[in-house]
Structures are given as C-alpha cells and as structure tokens.
Amino acid sequence: MNDAFKEELDSIVIIYLDDILVFSGNEEQYKIDFERVLKKLAENKLYAKLSKCEFKSEVSFLGHVVPGEGVAVGQSKIKSIVE
C-alpha cells in the first residue's frame, strides 16, 4: 500500500495496514483526490470494499484528528505532553 501511494502519502492519504484515509481541504478537492486514489487502487490491482467505506467530515485516526482542513494532533497526545 505504501509503495502504491508513495506520491500521495501524507499529502492526500494516510495509510495504516489496509486502511486508507483520504483527506482534502474542501469538498471539490476531495472529489479530485478521491478519484486519484481510486485510480491508484485500480492501477495496482487493489480493491476497496464499499461496505467498509465511510465518508466523514472529521475522523480520529491513530491519535490524530483529521478535519476537513488538514491533519491535527489529537488532544489525547497533547494532554500527556502538557501534564
């Protein structure tokens, strides 16, 4: 997965094992980025299972919060540093 998405890693996708998180700054850009991810999957003979796909405007992922405008560190990570 990392090899297939090496150009997109941390700019429009985050990958953890077989999870792909696609993020963009706005809805229009998201449509473009999501199509790019689907094309990459097809080029590499990889498949997404529709029943496992979720579309959200904000998600917690590996201790980070990914809102519509980019990636931010989750409060649980910041709390341990502050304390």
XYZ file of N, CA, C and O in Angstrom:
332
model
N 0.828 -1.183 0.000
C 0.000 0.000 0.000
C 0.877 1.252 0.000
O 0.603 2.180 -0.740
N 1.908 1.252 0.842
C 2.783 2.426 0.888
C 3.497 2.641 -0.443
O 3.688 3.782 -0.859
N 3.910 1.562 -1.094
C 4.560 1.701 -2.399
C 3.589 2.239 -3.436
O 3.944 3.104 -4.244
N 2.379 1.757 -3.432
C 1.384 2.192 -4.408
C 1.044 3.668 -4.240
O 0.810 4.370 -5.220
N 1.052 4.156 -3.005
C 0.651 5.532 -2.724
C 1.804 6.420 -2.276
O 1.583 7.424 -1.609
N 3.033 6.083 -2.669
C 4.189 6.847 -2.181
C 4.117 8.330 -2.541
O 4.554 9.169 -1.776
N 3.550 8.664 -3.685
C 3.444 10.073 -4.097
C 2.355 10.824 -3.330
O 2.420 12.042 -3.197
N 1.364 10.107 -2.839
C 0.223 10.730 -2.171
C 0.306 10.706 -0.648
O -0.467 11.386 0.027
N 1.237 9.916 -0.111
C 1.326 9.766 1.347
C 1.499 11.104 2.045
O 2.329 11.927 1.654
N 0.712 11.297 3.071
C 0.741 12.482 3.923
C 0.357 13.781 3.220
O 0.391 14.838 3.829
N 0.015 13.716 1.939
C -0.493 14.922 1.283
C -1.989 14.808 1.031
O -2.727 15.765 1.240
N -2.452 13.622 0.599
C -3.894 13.403 0.458
C -4.332 12.086 1.087
O -5.523 11.862 1.230
N -3.388 11.220 1.458
C -3.749 9.949 2.086
C -2.840 9.638 3.269
O -1.680 10.039 3.303
N -3.417 8.920 4.219
C -2.670 8.299 5.302
C -3.038 6.823 5.231
O -4.217 6.486 5.089
N -2.052 5.958 5.318
C -2.298 4.528 5.222
C -1.789 3.837 6.478
O -0.688 4.109 6.941
N -2.614 2.964 7.014
C -2.218 2.129 8.138
C -2.708 0.721 7.826
O -3.916 0.478 7.759
N -1.776 -0.193 7.589
C -2.078 -1.553 7.172
C -2.962 -1.523 5.925
O -2.501 -1.118 4.878
N -4.234 -1.912 6.061
C -5.092 -1.891 4.880
C -6.154 -0.783 4.953
O -7.120 -0.790 4.200
N -5.963 0.180 5.848
C -6.868 1.327 5.943
C -6.297 2.491 5.148
O -5.114 2.808 5.260
N -7.137 3.118 4.364
C -6.736 4.294 3.592
C -7.613 5.453 4.029
O -8.842 5.378 3.945
N -7.002 6.520 4.497
C -7.713 7.720 4.887
C -7.407 8.787 3.843
O -6.241 9.133 3.629
N -8.437 9.270 3.172
C -8.273 10.303 2.138
C -8.755 11.613 2.731
O -9.854 11.683 3.285
N -7.939 12.668 2.623
C -8.338 13.962 3.177
C -7.970 15.093 2.226
O -7.014 14.993 1.465
N -8.771 16.147 2.268
C -8.568 17.305 1.405
C -9.071 18.549 2.118
O -9.802 18.461 3.103
N -8.725 19.692 1.581
C -9.101 20.966 2.195
C -10.547 21.370 1.977
O -11.111 22.130 2.752
N -11.173 20.877 0.909
C -12.566 21.211 0.642
C -13.212 20.092 -0.171
O -12.540 19.173 -0.641
N -14.512 20.186 -0.338
C -15.259 19.103 -0.981
C -14.867 18.905 -2.445
O -14.750 17.775 -2.914
N -14.659 19.985 -3.167
C -14.272 19.875 -4.579
C -12.923 19.185 -4.728
O -12.746 18.312 -5.568
N -11.955 19.580 -3.909
C -10.635 18.959 -3.959
C -10.718 17.498 -3.528
O -10.019 16.649 -4.052
N -11.599 17.220 -2.565
C -11.770 15.840 -2.107
C -12.218 14.937 -3.248
O -11.722 13.823 -3.401
N -13.148 15.411 -4.058
C -13.623 14.615 -5.195
C -12.475 14.281 -6.138
O -12.349 13.153 -6.613
N -11.604 15.250 -6.396
C -10.437 15.044 -7.263
C -9.471 14.051 -6.625
O -9.003 13.110 -7.278
N -9.176 14.252 -5.344
C -8.233 13.383 -4.636
C -8.770 11.965 -4.497
O -8.028 10.992 -4.659
N -10.054 11.844 -4.217
C -10.658 10.520 -4.062
C -10.614 9.752 -5.385
O -10.292 8.567 -5.411
N -10.877 10.438 -6.482
C -10.791 9.796 -7.794
C -9.357 9.341 -8.068
O -9.132 8.250 -8.595
N -8.393 10.158 -7.678
C -6.981 9.799 -7.839
C -6.642 8.534 -7.053
O -5.936 7.647 -7.543
N -7.170 8.429 -5.833
C -6.939 7.249 -5.004
C -7.576 6.016 -5.634
O -6.955 4.949 -5.703
N -8.790 6.145 -6.129
C -9.448 5.012 -6.785
C -8.671 4.549 -8.018
O -8.539 3.351 -8.264
N -8.139 5.496 -8.779
C -7.329 5.134 -9.958
C -6.062 4.396 -9.543
O -5.675 3.422 -10.178
N -5.420 4.867 -8.476
C -4.209 4.196 -7.974
C -4.522 2.770 -7.535
O -3.744 1.854 -7.780
N -5.645 2.600 -6.866
C -6.041 1.259 -6.451
C -6.198 0.356 -7.678
O -5.675 -0.759 -7.706
N -6.897 0.846 -8.689
C -7.129 0.049 -9.901
C -5.821 -0.267 -10.614
O -5.607 -1.401 -11.059
N -4.927 0.724 -10.726
C -3.638 0.521 -11.389
C -2.819 -0.574 -10.713
O -2.058 -1.279 -11.357
N -2.970 -0.685 -9.405
C -2.197 -1.656 -8.628
C -2.989 -2.912 -8.301
O -2.577 -3.700 -7.448
N -4.117 -3.076 -8.967
C -4.978 -4.244 -8.761
C -5.355 -4.431 -7.283
O -5.365 -5.539 -6.753
N -5.633 -3.300 -6.632
C -6.106 -3.294 -5.253
C -7.571 -2.874 -5.273
O -8.009 -2.175 -6.182
N -8.326 -3.310 -4.266
C -9.758 -3.071 -4.280
C -10.233 -2.547 -2.937
O -9.723 -2.938 -1.895
N -11.238 -1.674 -2.978
C -11.893 -1.184 -1.774
C -13.251 -1.859 -1.671
O -13.944 -2.023 -2.673
N -13.600 -2.251 -0.477
C -14.902 -2.883 -0.247
C -15.885 -1.795 0.178
O -15.697 -1.158 1.222
N -16.897 -1.554 -0.639
C -17.848 -0.474 -0.396
C -18.469 -0.558 0.996
O -18.655 0.462 1.657
N -18.745 -1.757 1.471
C -19.371 -1.906 2.794
C -18.464 -1.442 3.931
O -18.938 -1.161 5.036
N -17.165 -1.333 3.676
C -16.235 -0.870 4.710
C -15.881 0.605 4.562
O -15.150 1.153 5.382
N -16.378 1.257 3.522
C -16.078 2.670 3.279
C -16.983 3.561 4.123
O -18.166 3.296 4.269
N -16.376 4.620 4.668
C -17.117 5.621 5.429
C -16.694 6.991 4.939
O -15.524 7.232 4.681
N -17.649 7.882 4.836
C -17.356 9.250 4.429
C -17.746 10.167 5.585
O -18.895 10.221 5.978
N -16.743 10.863 6.134
C -16.954 11.735 7.292
C -16.255 13.059 7.061
O -15.278 13.142 6.328
N -16.737 14.083 7.744
C -16.080 15.381 7.635
C -14.935 15.527 8.634
O -14.082 16.394 8.478
N -14.900 14.665 9.664
C -13.809 14.678 10.647
C -13.685 13.283 11.231
O -14.680 12.627 11.504
N -12.437 12.826 11.421
C -12.229 11.478 11.936
C -10.985 11.449 12.821
O -10.031 12.183 12.588
N -11.013 10.619 13.874
C -9.819 10.367 14.691
C -9.116 9.159 14.094
O -9.749 8.143 13.801
N -7.807 9.274 13.910
C -7.053 8.219 13.250
C -5.666 8.149 13.848
O -4.890 9.099 13.736
N -5.357 7.060 14.559
C -4.040 6.843 15.168
C -3.598 8.019 16.038
O -2.459 8.462 15.989
N -4.514 8.546 16.839
C -4.177 9.637 17.749
C -4.153 11.005 17.110
O -3.770 11.982 17.741
N -4.542 11.107 15.859
C -4.617 12.386 15.175
C -6.060 12.649 14.784
O -6.832 11.729 14.561
N -6.404 13.924 14.706
C -7.733 14.316 14.256
C -7.576 14.854 12.852
O -6.730 15.713 12.590
N -8.372 14.328 11.941
C -8.297 14.769 10.558
C -9.620 15.461 10.228
O -10.599 14.811 9.884
N -9.642 16.796 10.376
C -10.835 17.549 9.987
C -10.755 17.892 8.496
O -9.797 17.524 7.828
N -11.743 18.600 7.998
C -11.758 18.960 6.591
C -10.569 19.783 6.133
O -10.172 19.720 4.983
N -9.940 20.532 7.036
C -8.858 21.421 6.608
C -7.444 20.872 6.767
O -6.481 21.559 6.503
N -7.271 19.626 7.203
C -5.930 19.047 7.305
C -5.795 18.138 8.511
O -6.772 17.794 9.138
N -4.565 17.775 8.848
C -4.306 16.845 9.952
C -3.879 17.635 11.184
O -3.064 18.546 11.091
N -4.415 17.273 12.355
C -4.042 17.901 13.612
C -3.768 16.800 14.632
O -4.322 15.710 14.551
N -2.922 17.101 15.607
C -2.624 16.140 16.664
C -3.827 16.058 17.595
O -4.402 17.075 17.967
N -4.211 14.849 17.975
C -5.346 14.641 18.866
C -5.073 15.138 20.273
O -3.923 15.162 20.730
N -6.124 15.548 20.980
C -5.989 16.094 22.334
C -5.374 15.089 23.300
O -4.673 15.473 24.224
N -5.587 13.810 23.095
C -5.008 12.809 23.992
C -3.483 12.822 23.912
O -2.811 12.590 24.910
N -2.940 13.101 22.751
C -1.479 13.187 22.594
C -0.955 14.449 23.262
O 0.093 14.432 23.900
N -1.656 15.557 23.126
C -1.223 16.834 23.691
C -1.305 16.795 25.212
O -0.431 17.313 25.906
N -2.338 16.147 25.749
C -2.556 16.082 27.193
C -1.352 15.500 27.919
O -0.902 16.037 28.920
N -0.789 14.417 27.421
C 0.349 13.798 28.105
C 1.585 14.685 28.071
O 2.372 14.686 29.011
N 1.746 15.478 27.052
C 2.886 16.400 26.972
C 2.700 17.543 27.959
O 3.625 17.933 28.680
N 1.499 18.090 28.024
C 1.202 19.218 28.916
C 1.361 18.808 30.375
O 1.916 19.544 31.176
N 0.894 17.606 30.705
C 0.972 17.150 32.097
C 2.395 16.766 32.425
O 2.875 16.818 33.484
